[in-house]
């Protein structure tokens, strides 16, 4: 069994999270600049067996897709072209940024650390992946 990776795709940076090889626990990886995402994935996949990638679906409370969706679709097209052996799934990422901010605030981090966007993206990717794992087990 290989890992599952989640990508919280953004215009400037991407939050990344992966499971362990048993696909039980989601762990955040360092945030990656969006322009470097394919270089990061190539290096990561060379050292780790990844079976699936989960990419968040950015919707608002009314279910409308955000403007970044077009960029995400382009990312997925390029990803599938470059890594055809890795399955790509979409998963609702509604509320993950808000939940990430809440969890970070509860962690005791100072205000500057809590407002760090890269940390929010990392935690958001972890939440997307953990929610995906829970849904997959049902």
PDB file of C-alpha atoms in Angstrom:
ATOM      1  CA  UNK A   1       0.000   0.000   0.000  1.00  0.00           C
ATOM      2  CA  UNK A   2       1.251   3.490  -0.764  1.00  0.00           C
ATOM      3  CA  UNK A   3       0.571   6.945   0.547  1.00  0.00           C
ATOM      4  CA  UNK A   4      -2.220   9.346  -0.304  1.00  0.00           C
ATOM      5  CA  UNK A   5      -1.284  12.999  -0.803  1.00  0.00           C
ATOM      6  CA  UNK A   6      -3.604  15.975  -0.436  1.00  0.00           C
ATOM      7  CA  UNK A   7      -3.049  19.306  -2.152  1.00  0.00           C
ATOM      8  CA  UNK A   8      -4.716  22.490  -0.933  1.00  0.00           C
ATOM      9  CA  UNK A   9      -4.043  24.378  -4.164  1.00  0.00           C
ATOM     10  CA  UNK A  10      -3.692  28.152  -4.090  1.00  0.00           C
ATOM     11  CA  UNK A  11      -2.522  30.810  -6.518  1.00  0.00           C
ATOM     12  CA  UNK A  12       0.600  31.564  -4.441  1.00  0.00           C
ATOM     13  CA  UNK A  13       1.253  28.410  -2.431  1.00  0.00           C
ATOM     14  CA  UNK A  14      -0.018  24.886  -1.942  1.00  0.00           C
ATOM     15  CA  UNK A  15      -0.576  23.151   1.338  1.00  0.00           C
ATOM     16  CA  UNK A  16       0.557  19.518   1.169  1.00  0.00           C
ATOM     17  CA  UNK A  17      -0.294  16.591   3.435  1.00  0.00           C
ATOM     18  CA  UNK A  18       0.391  12.859   3.130  1.00  0.00           C
ATOM     19  CA  UNK A  19      -0.687   9.688   4.844  1.00  0.00           C
ATOM     20  CA  UNK A  20       1.589   7.042   6.244  1.00  0.00           C
ATOM     21  CA  UNK A  21       2.001   3.930   4.051  1.00  0.00           C
ATOM     22  CA  UNK A  22      -0.919   2.249   5.837  1.00  0.00           C
ATOM     23  CA  UNK A  23      -3.156   5.233   4.982  1.00  0.00           C
ATOM     24  CA  UNK A  24      -4.191   5.802   8.582  1.00  0.00           C
ATOM     25  CA  UNK A  25      -2.832   9.204   9.649  1.00  0.00           C
ATOM     26  CA  UNK A  26      -2.551  12.481   7.697  1.00  0.00           C
ATOM     27  CA  UNK A  27       0.533  14.614   8.298  1.00  0.00           C
ATOM     28  CA  UNK A  28       1.247  18.070   6.903  1.00  0.00           C
ATOM     29  CA  UNK A  29       4.380  18.682   4.845  1.00  0.00           C
ATOM     30  CA  UNK A  30       6.048  22.052   4.279  1.00  0.00           C
ATOM     31  CA  UNK A  31       4.012  24.443   2.152  1.00  0.00           C
ATOM     32  CA  UNK A  32       5.222  24.701  -1.447  1.00  0.00           C
ATOM     33  CA  UNK A  33       5.172  27.745  -3.735  1.00  0.00           C
ATOM     34  CA  UNK A  34       2.621  26.991  -6.478  1.00  0.00           C
ATOM     35  CA  UNK A  35       5.212  27.576  -9.187  1.00  0.00           C
ATOM     36  CA  UNK A  36       7.328  24.786  -7.630  1.00  0.00           C
ATOM     37  CA  UNK A  37       4.579  22.184  -7.102  1.00  0.00           C
ATOM     38  CA  UNK A  38       5.563  19.872  -9.970  1.00  0.00           C
ATOM     39  CA  UNK A  39       9.233  19.961  -9.013  1.00  0.00           C
ATOM     40  CA  UNK A  40       8.231  19.122  -5.424  1.00  0.00           C
ATOM     41  CA  UNK A  41       5.970  16.258  -6.538  1.00  0.00           C
ATOM     42  CA  UNK A  42       8.641  14.783  -8.822  1.00  0.00           C
ATOM     43  CA  UNK A  43      11.172  14.748  -5.990  1.00  0.00           C
ATOM     44  CA  UNK A  44       8.657  13.425  -3.438  1.00  0.00           C
ATOM     45  CA  UNK A  45       7.369  10.647  -5.722  1.00  0.00           C
ATOM     46  CA  UNK A  46      10.958   9.545  -6.446  1.00  0.00           C
ATOM     47  CA  UNK A  47      11.394   8.741  -2.746  1.00  0.00           C
ATOM     48  CA  UNK A  48       7.851   7.743  -1.711  1.00  0.00           C
ATOM     49  CA  UNK A  49       5.156   5.526  -3.178  1.00  0.00           C
ATOM     50  CA  UNK A  50       2.048   7.670  -3.648  1.00  0.00           C
ATOM     51  CA  UNK A  51      -1.063   5.935  -4.983  1.00  0.00           C
ATOM     52  CA  UNK A  52      -3.575   8.772  -4.939  1.00  0.00           C
ATOM     53  CA  UNK A  53      -3.702  12.547  -4.807  1.00  0.00           C
ATOM     54  CA  UNK A  54      -6.673  14.398  -3.366  1.00  0.00           C
ATOM     55  CA  UNK A  55      -7.230  17.960  -4.519  1.00  0.00           C
ATOM     56  CA  UNK A  56      -9.637  20.226  -2.688  1.00  0.00           C
ATOM     57  CA  UNK A  57     -12.785  21.581  -4.320  1.00  0.00           C
ATOM     58  CA  UNK A  58     -13.018  25.266  -3.302  1.00  0.00           C
ATOM     59  CA  UNK A  59     -16.699  26.058  -2.755  1.00  0.00           C
ATOM     60  CA  UNK A  60     -18.469  28.709  -0.729  1.00  0.00           C
ATOM     61  CA  UNK A  61     -21.422  28.200   1.605  1.00  0.00           C
ATOM     62  CA  UNK A  62     -23.839  28.259  -1.330  1.00  0.00           C
ATOM     63  CA  UNK A  63     -21.873  25.621  -3.229  1.00  0.00           C
ATOM     64  CA  UNK A  64     -20.415  28.038  -5.777  1.00  0.00           C
ATOM     65  CA  UNK A  65     -16.893  27.336  -6.974  1.00  0.00           C
ATOM     66  CA  UNK A  66     -14.286  29.986  -6.224  1.00  0.00           C
ATOM     67  CA  UNK A  67     -12.253  31.669  -8.938  1.00  0.00           C
ATOM     68  CA  UNK A  68      -9.208  29.480  -8.241  1.00  0.00           C
ATOM     69  CA  UNK A  69     -11.105  26.438  -9.598  1.00  0.00           C
ATOM     70  CA  UNK A  70      -9.951  27.121 -13.172  1.00  0.00           C
ATOM     71  CA  UNK A  71      -6.328  27.122 -11.990  1.00  0.00           C
ATOM     72  CA  UNK A  72      -6.977  23.888 -10.093  1.00  0.00           C
ATOM     73  CA  UNK A  73      -8.414  22.218 -13.203  1.00  0.00           C
ATOM     74  CA  UNK A  74      -5.312  23.245 -15.161  1.00  0.00           C
ATOM     75  CA  UNK A  75      -3.100  21.876 -12.358  1.00  0.00           C
ATOM     76  CA  UNK A  76      -4.994  18.558 -12.460  1.00  0.00           C
ATOM     77  CA  UNK A  77      -4.644  18.307 -16.259  1.00  0.00           C
ATOM     78  CA  UNK A  78      -0.881  18.880 -16.040  1.00  0.00           C
ATOM     79  CA  UNK A  79      -0.596  16.532 -13.055  1.00  0.00           C
ATOM     80  CA  UNK A  80      -2.408  13.682 -14.817  1.00  0.00           C
ATOM     81  CA  UNK A  81      -0.249  14.208 -17.882  1.00  0.00           C
ATOM     82  CA  UNK A  82       2.989  14.161 -15.875  1.00  0.00           C
ATOM     83  CA  UNK A  83       1.982  11.429 -13.391  1.00  0.00           C
ATOM     84  CA  UNK A  84      -0.593   9.222 -15.183  1.00  0.00           C
ATOM     85  CA  UNK A  85      -0.077   6.312 -12.785  1.00  0.00           C
ATOM     86  CA  UNK A  86      -1.383   8.325  -9.800  1.00  0.00           C
ATOM     87  CA  UNK A  87      -5.166   8.573  -9.369  1.00  0.00           C
ATOM     88  CA  UNK A  88      -6.542  12.071  -8.720  1.00  0.00           C
ATOM     89  CA  UNK A  89      -9.648  12.616  -6.606  1.00  0.00           C
ATOM     90  CA  UNK A  90     -11.504  15.782  -5.663  1.00  0.00           C
ATOM     91  CA  UNK A  91     -12.793  16.466  -2.154  1.00  0.00           C
ATOM     92  CA  UNK A  92     -14.844  19.317  -0.693  1.00  0.00           C
ATOM     93  CA  UNK A  93     -12.566  21.683   1.191  1.00  0.00           C
ATOM     94  CA  UNK A  94     -15.355  23.886   2.553  1.00  0.00           C
ATOM     95  CA  UNK A  95     -14.502  25.294   6.004  1.00  0.00           C
ATOM     96  CA  UNK A  96     -10.995  23.783   6.105  1.00  0.00           C
ATOM     97  CA  UNK A  97      -9.256  27.185   6.245  1.00  0.00           C
ATOM     98  CA  UNK A  98     -11.558  28.352   9.032  1.00  0.00           C
ATOM     99  CA  UNK A  99     -11.096  25.074  10.913  1.00  0.00           C
ATOM    100  CA  UNK A 100      -7.336  25.295  10.391  1.00  0.00           C
ATOM    101  CA  UNK A 101      -7.281  28.820  11.846  1.00  0.00           C
ATOM    102  CA  UNK A 102      -9.322  27.640  14.817  1.00  0.00           C
ATOM    103  CA  UNK A 103      -7.092  24.638  15.525  1.00  0.00           C
ATOM    104  CA  UNK A 104      -3.961  26.764  15.210  1.00  0.00           C
ATOM    105  CA  UNK A 105      -5.422  29.339  17.620  1.00  0.00           C
ATOM    106  CA  UNK A 106      -6.158  26.550  20.120  1.00  0.00           C
ATOM    107  CA  UNK A 107      -2.608  25.220  19.862  1.00  0.00           C
ATOM    108  CA  UNK A 108      -1.104  28.055  21.872  1.00  0.00           C
ATOM    109  CA  UNK A 109       0.891  29.505  18.967  1.00  0.00           C
ATOM    110  CA  UNK A 110       1.595  33.229  19.174  1.00  0.00           C
ATOM    111  CA  UNK A 111      -0.460  35.637  17.038  1.00  0.00           C
ATOM    112  CA  UNK A 112       2.200  36.031  14.357  1.00  0.00           C
ATOM    113  CA  UNK A 113       2.473  32.240  13.929  1.00  0.00           C
ATOM    114  CA  UNK A 114      -1.339  31.833  13.934  1.00  0.00           C
ATOM    115  CA  UNK A 115      -1.686  34.313  11.065  1.00  0.00           C
ATOM    116  CA  UNK A 116       1.028  32.693   8.943  1.00  0.00           C
ATOM    117  CA  UNK A 117      -0.762  31.729   5.723  1.00  0.00           C
ATOM    118  CA  UNK A 118       1.603  28.850   4.950  1.00  0.00           C
ATOM    119  CA  UNK A 119       0.742  27.205   8.264  1.00  0.00           C
ATOM    120  CA  UNK A 120      -2.977  27.599   7.545  1.00  0.00           C
ATOM    121  CA  UNK A 121      -2.484  25.985   4.108  1.00  0.00           C
ATOM    122  CA  UNK A 122      -0.540  23.094   5.644  1.00  0.00           C
ATOM    123  CA  UNK A 123      -3.202  22.439   8.278  1.00  0.00           C
ATOM    124  CA  UNK A 124      -5.963  22.822   5.663  1.00  0.00           C
ATOM    125  CA  UNK A 125      -4.343  20.155   3.477  1.00  0.00           C
ATOM    126  CA  UNK A 126      -4.095  17.880   6.510  1.00  0.00           C
ATOM    127  CA  UNK A 127      -7.790  18.408   7.284  1.00  0.00           C
ATOM    128  CA  UNK A 128      -8.776  17.708   3.671  1.00  0.00           C
ATOM    129  CA  UNK A 129      -6.796  14.480   3.746  1.00  0.00           C
ATOM    130  CA  UNK A 130      -8.056  13.357   7.155  1.00  0.00           C
ATOM    131  CA  UNK A 131     -11.669  14.021   6.079  1.00  0.00           C
ATOM    132  CA  UNK A 132     -11.048  12.115   2.834  1.00  0.00           C
ATOM    133  CA  UNK A 133      -9.656   9.150   4.795  1.00  0.00           C
ATOM    134  CA  UNK A 134     -12.667   9.133   7.103  1.00  0.00           C
ATOM    135  CA  UNK A 135     -15.080   9.240   4.150  1.00  0.00           C
ATOM    136  CA  UNK A 136     -13.158   6.473   2.379  1.00  0.00           C
ATOM    137  CA  UNK A 137     -13.473   4.192   5.425  1.00  0.00           C
ATOM    138  CA  UNK A 138     -17.273   4.498   5.496  1.00  0.00           C
TER     139      UNK A 138
END
